[in-house]
Amino acid sequence: MLVLNCATKLLTLEKVLKSHFPESLKVYGAVMNINRGNPFQKEVVLDSWPDFKAVVTRRQKEAETDNLDHYTNGYAVFYKDVRAYQRLLEEPDVINWDQVFHIQGLQSELYDVSKAVANSKQLDVKLTSSKAVRLSLVSAPPDTSLLRSSPPRLTYLSVADADLLNRTWSRGGNEQCLRYIANLISCFPSVCVRDENGSPVSWSITDQFATICHGYTLPEHRRKGYSQLVALTLARKLHSRGFPMQGNVLDDNVASISLLKTIKAEFLPCRFHRLILTPAALSSQVHL
């Protein structure tokens, strides 16, 4: 195991990962954030350098942690050789197996290998698999004519909005998610539409892996074009900063899939996998 701390090597890694799209997108996004101020206190672990076969991004050990916070306790994985990834998992200091955490990536063997190692350590594993997408700039620029009258107005989220996002996110509704969303809003780009009272009615945020997530419009404000406006605006904001315009969508989320097709998003050949791993000692306390 090797923790990569050298700034020059981290920039080299970023370039190498780019040559392995789309499977490397999640790790690439995390490494980009590390190389641009590291607001989420992440670090990179590899099996070797420079000829690595497996790479994992994780929270720095000195970062403040909550053992029940599987949102923040996130690992992104990319491997050229799945056996190298398994060996990395089995090393004692790569993963904190005493907390609830998640592993994510875009490679098909990720679940089976991670589950096998986790089961040997008596952890429960919950899998979510979804479509992986990349947005493009093929679509026309966002139609801001919707917001020529003010309000509503196109702007960004603030930490004060975190409670609303926590209550409306299908993965949220708990203390850990509230804190996680507040941190995402503080650290990464977001876009929202606010009504005449200044309250968000449609929004999307960016996570620690540079993935667009939690795109949502309040039911009473749907069919006004806000979702498309927010998605395209955030995608262009990320593109202007050099980040990939990536996202994930559940197979049964018909409305979001339709929106993505409308804005000419590319549905990738690989799928997104998120594994939430829970030690038996914490199973009664965690919100999944």
GROMACS .gro file of C-alpha atoms in nm:
model
  288
    1MET     CA    1   0.000   0.000   0.000
    2LEU     CA    2   0.117   0.349  -0.089
    3VAL     CA    3  -0.043   0.681   0.007
    4LEU     CA    4   0.024   0.927  -0.275
    5ASN     CA    5   0.096   1.270  -0.125
    6CYS     CA    6   0.326   1.429  -0.383
    7ALA     CA    7   0.147   1.709  -0.571
    8THR     CA    8   0.332   1.636  -0.895
    9LYS     CA    9   0.248   1.267  -0.879
   10LEU     CA   10  -0.117   1.343  -0.805
   11LEU     CA   11  -0.134   1.559  -1.118
   12THR     CA   12   0.026   1.276  -1.315
   13LEU     CA   13  -0.231   1.035  -1.172
   14GLU     CA   14  -0.511   1.266  -1.282
   15LYS     CA   15  -0.381   1.255  -1.641
   16VAL     CA   16  -0.343   0.876  -1.633
   17LEU     CA   17  -0.695   0.826  -1.498
   18LYS     CA   18  -0.835   1.039  -1.779
   19SER     CA   19  -0.704   0.783  -2.027
   20HIS     CA   20  -0.919   0.516  -1.860
   21PHE     CA   21  -1.260   0.681  -1.897
   22PRO     CA   22  -1.535   0.598  -1.833
   23GLU     CA   23  -1.448   0.333  -1.571
   24SER     CA   24  -1.214   0.569  -1.383
   25LEU     CA   25  -1.456   0.865  -1.365
   26LYS     CA   26  -1.536   0.844  -0.991
   27VAL     CA   27  -1.172   0.822  -0.884
   28TYR     CA   28  -1.083   1.088  -1.139
   29GLY     CA   29  -1.339   1.327  -0.994
   30ALA     CA   30  -1.208   1.272  -0.640
   31VAL     CA   31  -0.848   1.322  -0.752
   32MET     CA   32  -0.941   1.643  -0.935
   33ASN     CA   33  -1.088   1.777  -0.610
   34ILE     CA   34  -0.773   1.676  -0.420
   35ASN     CA   35  -0.562   1.863  -0.674
   36ARG     CA   36  -0.779   2.175  -0.644
   37GLY     CA   37  -0.758   2.251  -0.276
   38ASN     CA   38  -0.884   1.921  -0.137
   39PRO     CA   39  -1.191   2.071   0.031
   40PHE     CA   40  -1.325   1.730   0.136
   41GLN     CA   41  -1.000   1.610   0.297
   42LYS     CA   42  -0.943   1.310   0.071
   43GLU     CA   43  -0.630   1.110  -0.011
   44VAL     CA   44  -0.520   0.848  -0.261
   45VAL     CA   45  -0.407   0.492  -0.188
   46LEU     CA   46  -0.248   0.273  -0.456
   47ASP     CA   47  -0.095  -0.070  -0.474
   48SER     CA   48   0.223   0.075  -0.635
   49TRP     CA   49   0.357   0.374  -0.827
   50PRO     CA   50   0.390   0.463  -1.109
   51ASP     CA   51   0.270   0.134  -1.256
   52PHE     CA   52  -0.036   0.098  -1.034
   53LYS     CA   53  -0.300  -0.167  -1.088
   54ALA     CA   54  -0.552  -0.045  -0.828
   55VAL     CA   55  -0.631   0.294  -0.679
   56VAL     CA   56  -0.868   0.393  -0.397
   57THR     CA   57  -0.962   0.740  -0.275
   58ARG     CA   58  -1.066   0.781   0.089
   59ARG     CA   59  -1.101   1.038   0.367
   60GLN     CA   60  -0.777   1.141   0.531
   61LYS     CA   61  -0.735   0.961   0.861
   62GLU     CA   62  -0.690   1.290   1.046
   63ALA     CA   63  -1.025   1.422   0.914
   64GLU     CA   64  -1.313   1.437   1.161
   65THR     CA   65  -1.531   1.128   1.123
   66ASP     CA   66  -1.865   0.992   1.236
   67ASN     CA   67  -1.866   0.612   1.230
   68LEU     CA   68  -2.235   0.611   1.123
   69ASP     CA   69  -2.186   0.853   0.832
   70HIS     CA   70  -2.168   0.631   0.524
   71TYR     CA   71  -2.218   0.938   0.303
   72THR     CA   72  -1.892   1.107   0.404
   73ASN     CA   73  -1.704   0.783   0.470
   74GLY     CA   74  -1.678   0.716   0.098
   75TYR     CA   75  -1.423   0.524  -0.109
   76ALA     CA   76  -1.398   0.544  -0.489
   77VAL     CA   77  -1.227   0.258  -0.670
   78PHE     CA   78  -1.061   0.203  -1.006
   79TYR     CA   79  -0.850  -0.097  -1.096
   80LYS     CA   80  -0.667  -0.233  -1.398
   81ASP     CA   81  -0.640  -0.575  -1.234
   82VAL     CA   82  -0.923  -0.683  -1.003
   83ARG     CA   83  -0.686  -0.912  -0.812
   84ALA     CA   84  -0.474  -0.609  -0.722
   85TYR     CA   85  -0.788  -0.439  -0.589
   86GLN     CA   86  -0.870  -0.743  -0.376
   87ARG     CA   87  -0.518  -0.751  -0.234
   88LEU     CA   88  -0.544  -0.379  -0.155
   89LEU     CA   89  -0.873  -0.436   0.026
   90GLU     CA   90  -0.718  -0.713   0.232
   91GLU     CA   91  -0.433  -0.494   0.355
   92PRO     CA   92  -0.496  -0.384   0.715
   93ASP     CA   93  -0.473  -0.005   0.682
   94VAL     CA   94  -0.657   0.070   0.357
   95ILE     CA   95  -1.019   0.051   0.477
   96ASN     CA   96  -1.166   0.143   0.816
   97TRP     CA   97  -1.380  -0.167   0.870
   98ASP     CA   98  -1.505  -0.044   1.209
   99GLN     CA   99  -1.736   0.221   1.065
  100VAL     CA  100  -2.030   0.231   0.825
  101PHE     CA  101  -1.900   0.338   0.483
  102HIS     CA  102  -1.960   0.309   0.115
  103ILE     CA  103  -1.752   0.200  -0.183
  104GLN     CA  104  -1.837   0.317  -0.532
  105GLY     CA  105  -1.711   0.264  -0.883
  106LEU     CA  106  -1.796   0.182  -1.242
  107GLN     CA  107  -1.655  -0.170  -1.285
  108SER     CA  108  -1.851  -0.492  -1.289
  109GLU     CA  109  -1.640  -0.699  -1.047
  110LEU     CA  110  -1.649  -0.432  -0.777
  111TYR     CA  111  -1.947  -0.581  -0.593
  112ASP     CA  112  -1.837  -0.945  -0.583
  113VAL     CA  113  -1.480  -0.872  -0.473
  114SER     CA  114  -1.578  -0.612  -0.213
  115LYS     CA  115  -1.856  -0.831  -0.076
  116ALA     CA  116  -1.628  -1.133  -0.041
  117VAL     CA  117  -1.374  -0.938   0.164
  118ALA     CA  118  -1.647  -0.763   0.367
  119ASN     CA  119  -1.823  -1.089   0.448
  120SER     CA  120  -1.499  -1.235   0.579
  121LYS     CA  121  -1.499  -0.946   0.827
  122GLN     CA  122  -1.869  -0.991   0.920
  123LEU     CA  123  -1.995  -0.675   0.750
  124ASP     CA  124  -2.335  -0.650   0.584
  125VAL     CA  125  -2.330  -0.521   0.224
  126LYS     CA  126  -2.613  -0.334   0.053
  127LEU     CA  127  -2.581  -0.273  -0.322
  128THR     CA  128  -2.738   0.000  -0.534
  129SER     CA  129  -2.673  -0.016  -0.907
  130SER     CA  130  -2.775   0.252  -1.158
  131LYS     CA  131  -2.715   0.391  -1.502
  132ALA     CA  132  -2.402   0.602  -1.541
  133VAL     CA  133  -2.424   0.910  -1.761
  134ARG     CA  134  -2.209   1.191  -1.896
  135LEU     CA  135  -2.362   1.519  -1.996
  136SER     CA  136  -2.236   1.697  -2.303
  137LEU     CA  137  -2.244   2.051  -2.437
  138VAL     CA  138  -2.426   1.936  -2.752
  139SER     CA  139  -2.750   2.073  -2.610
  140ALA     CA  140  -2.832   2.440  -2.655
  141PRO     CA  141  -2.727   2.672  -2.373
  142PRO     CA  142  -2.973   2.692  -2.081
  143ASP     CA  143  -3.288   2.889  -2.163
  144THR     CA  144  -3.279   3.167  -1.906
  145SER     CA  145  -3.586   3.334  -2.056
  146LEU     CA  146  -3.778   3.138  -1.794
  147LEU     CA  147  -3.624   3.366  -1.533
  148ARG     CA  148  -3.640   3.704  -1.703
  149SER     CA  149  -3.893   3.814  -1.448
  150SER     CA  150  -3.733   3.821  -1.108
  151PRO     CA  151  -3.826   3.621  -0.908
  152PRO     CA  152  -3.791   3.333  -0.972
  153ARG     CA  153  -3.416   3.360  -1.016
  154LEU     CA  154  -3.129   3.126  -1.100
  155THR     CA  155  -2.863   3.115  -0.831
  156TYR     CA  156  -2.679   2.872  -0.605
  157LEU     CA  157  -2.754   2.694  -0.277
  158SER     CA  158  -2.644   2.795   0.070
  159VAL     CA  159  -2.585   2.585   0.381
  160ALA     CA  160  -2.917   2.717   0.514
  161ASP     CA  161  -3.089   2.512   0.241
  162ALA     CA  162  -2.940   2.181   0.359
  163ASP     CA  163  -3.243   2.086   0.569
  164LEU     CA  164  -3.478   2.111   0.269
  165LEU     CA  165  -3.242   1.898   0.058
  166ASN     CA  166  -3.211   1.641   0.336
  167ARG     CA  167  -3.590   1.611   0.365
  168THR     CA  168  -3.642   1.568  -0.010
  169TRP     CA  169  -3.355   1.331  -0.095
  170SER     CA  170  -3.452   0.966  -0.126
  171ARG     CA  171  -3.120   0.878   0.040
  172GLY     CA  172  -3.158   1.134   0.317
  173GLY     CA  173  -3.375   1.219   0.613
  174ASN     CA  174  -3.118   1.176   0.888
  175GLU     CA  175  -2.857   1.370   1.083
  176GLN     CA  176  -2.559   1.230   0.892
  177CYS     CA  177  -2.709   1.319   0.554
  178LEU     CA  178  -2.795   1.670   0.673
  179ARG     CA  179  -2.435   1.732   0.772
  180TYR     CA  180  -2.307   1.572   0.449
  181ILE     CA  181  -2.527   1.789   0.227
  182ALA     CA  182  -2.421   2.103   0.416
  183ASN     CA  183  -2.057   2.008   0.352
  184LEU     CA  184  -2.121   1.945  -0.017
  185ILE     CA  185  -2.289   2.285  -0.054
  186SER     CA  186  -1.994   2.448   0.122
  187CYS     CA  187  -1.729   2.273  -0.088
  188PHE     CA  188  -1.863   2.217  -0.439
  189PRO     CA  189  -2.069   2.384  -0.715
  190SER     CA  190  -2.447   2.389  -0.695
  191VAL     CA  191  -2.733   2.551  -0.885
  192CYS     CA  192  -3.089   2.628  -0.782
  193VAL     CA  193  -3.398   2.826  -0.877
  194ARG     CA  194  -3.543   3.036  -0.593
  195ASP     CA  195  -3.902   3.159  -0.567
  196GLU     CA  196  -4.029   3.501  -0.461
  197ASN     CA  197  -3.961   3.414  -0.096
  198GLY     CA  198  -3.601   3.319  -0.168
  199SER     CA  199  -3.667   2.948  -0.112
  200PRO     CA  200  -3.521   2.685  -0.349
  201VAL     CA  201  -3.780   2.516  -0.570
  202SER     CA  202  -3.543   2.327  -0.803
  203TRP     CA  203  -3.179   2.235  -0.755
  204SER     CA  204  -2.882   2.007  -0.810
  205ILE     CA  205  -2.551   1.968  -0.624
  206THR     CA  206  -2.208   1.814  -0.679
  207ASP     CA  207  -2.058   1.548  -0.454
  208GLN     CA  208  -1.708   1.457  -0.336
  209PHE     CA  209  -1.648   1.256  -0.655
  210ALA     CA  210  -1.742   1.548  -0.884
  211THR     CA  211  -2.072   1.376  -0.964
  212ILE     CA  212  -2.390   1.577  -1.021
  213CYS     CA  213  -2.648   1.449  -0.772
  214HIS     CA  214  -2.975   1.517  -0.591
  215GLY     CA  215  -3.144   1.683  -0.886
  216TYR     CA  216  -3.491   1.768  -0.756
  217THR     CA  217  -3.783   2.001  -0.822
  218LEU     CA  218  -4.063   2.052  -0.571
  219PRO     CA  219  -4.382   1.889  -0.706
  220GLU     CA  220  -4.576   2.216  -0.733
  221HIS     CA  221  -4.304   2.367  -0.954
  222ARG     CA  222  -4.261   2.083  -1.203
  223ARG     CA  223  -4.325   2.109  -1.577
  224LYS     CA  224  -4.182   2.461  -1.587
  225GLY     CA  225  -3.845   2.366  -1.739
  226TYR     CA  226  -3.654   2.421  -1.415
  227SER     CA  227  -3.494   2.076  -1.400
  228GLN     CA  228  -3.343   2.110  -1.746
  229LEU     CA  229  -3.227   2.463  -1.672
  230VAL     CA  230  -3.059   2.359  -1.346
  231ALA     CA  231  -2.895   2.047  -1.496
  232LEU     CA  232  -2.748   2.229  -1.796
  233THR     CA  233  -2.632   2.527  -1.588
  234LEU     CA  234  -2.452   2.305  -1.336
  235ALA     CA  235  -2.300   2.093  -1.613
  236ARG     CA  236  -2.161   2.405  -1.783
  237LYS     CA  237  -2.030   2.536  -1.451
  238LEU     CA  238  -1.841   2.209  -1.394
  239HIS     CA  239  -1.713   2.207  -1.753
  240SER     CA  240  -1.581   2.562  -1.716
  241ARG     CA  241  -1.370   2.439  -1.423
  242GLY     CA  242  -1.238   2.139  -1.615
  243PHE     CA  243  -1.448   1.877  -1.438
  244PRO     CA  244  -1.628   1.589  -1.609
  245MET     CA  245  -2.005   1.634  -1.633
  246GLN     CA  246  -2.109   1.300  -1.485
  247GLY     CA  247  -2.409   1.162  -1.303
  248ASN     CA  248  -2.602   0.849  -1.207
  249VAL     CA  249  -2.971   0.769  -1.246
  250LEU     CA  250  -3.177   0.480  -1.111
  251ASP     CA  251  -3.329   0.251  -1.374
  252ASP     CA  252  -3.684   0.323  -1.257
  253ASN     CA  253  -3.645   0.703  -1.248
  254VAL     CA  254  -3.839   0.757  -1.567
  255ALA     CA  255  -3.864   1.136  -1.536
  256SER     CA  256  -3.488   1.186  -1.491
  257ILE     CA  257  -3.404   0.944  -1.773
  258SER     CA  258  -3.640   1.134  -2.002
  259LEU     CA  259  -3.476   1.464  -1.903
  260LEU     CA  260  -3.128   1.323  -1.966
  261LYS     CA  261  -3.232   1.205  -2.312
  262THR     CA  262  -3.378   1.548  -2.385
  263ILE     CA  263  -3.048   1.719  -2.307
  264LYS     CA  264  -2.859   1.455  -2.508
  265ALA     CA  265  -2.671   1.297  -2.217
  266GLU     CA  266  -2.457   0.994  -2.298
  267PHE     CA  267  -2.559   0.673  -2.121
  268LEU     CA  268  -2.232   0.495  -2.051
  269PRO     CA  269  -2.169   0.124  -2.125
  270CYS     CA  270  -2.061   0.067  -1.763
  271ARG     CA  271  -2.292   0.085  -1.463
  272PHE     CA  272  -2.253   0.274  -1.137
  273HIS     CA  273  -2.228   0.059  -0.824
  274ARG     CA  274  -2.255   0.185  -0.466
  275LEU     CA  275  -2.202  -0.060  -0.180
  276ILE     CA  276  -2.293   0.044   0.176
  277LEU     CA  277  -2.103  -0.171   0.425
  278THR     CA  278  -2.213  -0.199   0.787
  279PRO     CA  279  -2.030  -0.369   1.074
  280ALA     CA  280  -2.259  -0.594   1.279
  281ALA     CA  281  -2.193  -0.386   1.592
  282LEU     CA  282  -2.342  -0.075   1.424
  283SER     CA  283  -2.630  -0.232   1.231
  284SER     CA  284  -2.898  -0.118   1.477
  285GLN     CA  285  -2.784   0.246   1.467
  286VAL     CA  286  -2.733   0.323   1.100
  287HIS     CA  287  -2.978   0.491   0.855
  288LEU     CA  288  -2.948   0.343   0.506
   0.00000   0.00000   0.00000
